[in-house]
Amino acid sequence: MRWDITDMLLSPTTGTAFAVARNSEKRSVIIWYRGNYFLRPNNYLRTDGARVFIDGKPQDFRVIHTMPFFPAIWQTLKNSCHCPGNDNVSLRNCEKQQTCLFELCPYGIKMIS
C-alpha cells in the first residue's frame, strides 16, 4: 500500500520523528518512528512484509506506533516537539544542541558550538 507523506515533526528530546501519511482523501495516519531516514512531505512510503520502502528504496526504519490522524492530536504533538526546525526550516543555527539526541540535524541546521 502506498502512503504519501504530507507533514513531519521531529522530537529532539526522544530522537524520534512523526509523519502524517495519507493513502486516500479520507484515510490518514500519524506514524511515530525512529530511523536513519526522515520522512519529508512529498515522500511516499510502501511496506512489503517487514520491509519499508521510501520513494522505492529500502530504508532502515522502525515504526514505533501508528494512530489515526486527527488535527487536535497533530497539534498536541507539534506543541510537544520542541525542535526549532519544525517551525522554521530556514534557520541557520540551532540553540537546542545540548538536549538534541540527533547526531546530525535532519533539517540540516548547524549546531552552535
Tab-separated table of C-alpha atoms in Angstrom:
chain	number	residue	atom	x	y	z
A	1	MET	CA	0.000	0.000	0.000
A	2	ARG	CA	1.271	3.473	-0.864
A	3	TRP	CA	1.218	6.265	1.720
A	4	ASP	CA	2.022	9.846	0.712
A	5	ILE	CA	3.777	11.937	3.364
A	6	THR	CA	2.205	15.351	3.872
A	7	ASP	CA	3.809	16.684	7.086
A	8	MET	CA	6.616	15.887	9.536
A	9	LEU	CA	7.799	16.702	13.051
A	10	LEU	CA	10.992	15.872	14.913
A	11	SER	CA	11.366	15.314	18.636
A	12	PRO	CA	14.952	16.173	19.607
A	13	THR	CA	14.467	15.042	23.213
A	14	THR	CA	13.437	11.493	22.174
A	15	GLY	CA	15.388	11.147	18.921
A	16	THR	CA	12.200	10.113	17.131
A	17	ALA	CA	10.013	11.620	14.437
A	18	PHE	CA	6.380	11.830	13.390
A	19	ALA	CA	4.877	11.982	9.919
A	20	VAL	CA	1.386	12.351	8.515
A	21	ALA	CA	0.778	9.750	5.815
A	22	ARG	CA	-2.259	9.649	3.512
A	23	ASN	CA	-3.330	6.818	1.261
A	24	SER	CA	-6.620	8.362	0.183
A	25	GLU	CA	-8.572	11.557	0.591
A	26	LYS	CA	-10.262	10.180	3.712
A	27	ARG	CA	-7.597	7.968	5.311
A	28	SER	CA	-4.606	9.476	7.094
A	29	VAL	CA	-2.397	8.199	9.891
A	30	ILE	CA	0.318	9.568	12.123
A	31	ILE	CA	3.463	7.439	12.071
A	32	TRP	CA	5.790	7.644	15.056
A	33	TYR	CA	9.156	6.210	14.057
A	34	ARG	CA	12.894	6.011	14.523
A	35	GLY	CA	15.334	5.520	11.691
A	36	ASN	CA	18.259	6.740	9.663
A	37	TYR	CA	15.914	8.308	7.144
A	38	PHE	CA	13.415	11.079	7.807
A	39	LEU	CA	10.092	11.210	6.034
A	40	ARG	CA	9.510	14.544	4.369
A	41	PRO	CA	6.489	15.971	2.568
A	42	ASN	CA	6.257	14.543	-0.963
A	43	ASN	CA	7.988	11.275	0.020
A	44	TYR	CA	5.955	8.118	-0.328
A	45	LEU	CA	6.095	5.029	1.817
A	46	ARG	CA	5.367	1.420	0.850
A	47	THR	CA	5.501	-1.658	3.024
A	48	ASP	CA	6.324	-5.211	1.975
A	49	GLY	CA	6.070	-7.512	4.977
A	50	ALA	CA	8.629	-6.256	7.482
A	51	ARG	CA	10.449	-4.079	4.941
A	52	VAL	CA	9.782	-0.388	4.448
A	53	PHE	CA	10.455	1.381	1.162
A	54	ILE	CA	10.647	5.148	0.909
A	55	ASP	CA	10.431	6.545	-2.600
A	56	GLY	CA	11.020	2.986	-3.858
A	57	LYS	CA	14.231	2.354	-1.880
A	58	PRO	CA	14.552	0.178	1.248
A	59	GLN	CA	15.421	2.220	4.343
A	60	ASP	CA	16.424	1.488	7.935
A	61	PHE	CA	13.154	2.479	9.514
A	62	ARG	CA	11.343	1.294	12.643
A	63	VAL	CA	7.722	2.175	13.253
A	64	ILE	CA	7.103	2.680	16.964
A	65	HIS	CA	3.373	3.315	16.686
A	66	THR	CA	0.705	4.426	14.242
A	67	MET	CA	-2.541	6.170	15.053
A	68	PRO	CA	-5.385	7.747	13.095
A	69	PHE	CA	-4.776	11.343	12.102
A	70	PHE	CA	-6.817	13.931	13.949
A	71	PRO	CA	-5.865	17.636	13.746
A	72	ALA	CA	-6.044	18.006	17.549
A	73	ILE	CA	-3.575	15.144	18.092
A	74	TRP	CA	-1.193	16.561	15.478
A	75	GLN	CA	-1.378	19.986	17.134
A	76	THR	CA	-0.612	18.420	20.535
A	77	LEU	CA	2.435	16.699	19.027
A	78	LYS	CA	3.551	19.983	17.437
A	79	ASN	CA	3.275	21.710	20.801
A	80	SER	CA	5.307	18.928	22.468
A	81	CYS	CA	8.142	18.578	19.937
A	82	HIS	CA	10.455	21.478	20.689
A	83	CYS	CA	12.623	21.365	17.575
A	84	PRO	CA	13.321	24.801	16.046
A	85	GLY	CA	13.312	23.255	12.562
A	86	ASN	CA	9.711	22.099	12.924
A	87	ASP	CA	8.594	25.720	12.708
A	88	ASN	CA	11.386	27.294	10.677
A	89	VAL	CA	13.391	25.086	8.323
A	90	SER	CA	15.345	28.113	7.077
A	91	LEU	CA	17.214	28.529	10.391
A	92	ARG	CA	20.977	28.568	10.136
A	93	ASN	CA	21.830	27.771	13.776
A	94	CYS	CA	20.170	25.661	16.459
A	95	GLU	CA	20.121	26.529	20.154
A	96	LYS	CA	18.817	23.060	21.178
A	97	GLN	CA	22.184	21.333	20.723
A	98	GLN	CA	22.552	20.362	24.388
A	99	THR	CA	19.247	18.466	24.504
A	100	CYS	CA	19.040	17.138	20.918
A	101	LEU	CA	19.521	13.383	20.503
A	102	PHE	CA	20.050	13.557	16.724
A	103	GLU	CA	23.711	13.284	15.743
A	104	LEU	CA	23.048	15.234	12.557
A	105	CYS	CA	20.191	17.658	12.221
A	106	PRO	CA	17.542	16.211	9.899
A	107	TYR	CA	16.773	19.776	8.803
A	108	GLY	CA	20.438	20.469	8.036
A	109	ILE	CA	20.680	23.221	10.654
A	110	LYS	CA	24.176	23.752	12.044
A	111	MET	CA	24.646	23.200	15.744
A	112	ILE	CA	26.002	26.172	17.688
A	113	SER	CA	29.457	25.392	19.075
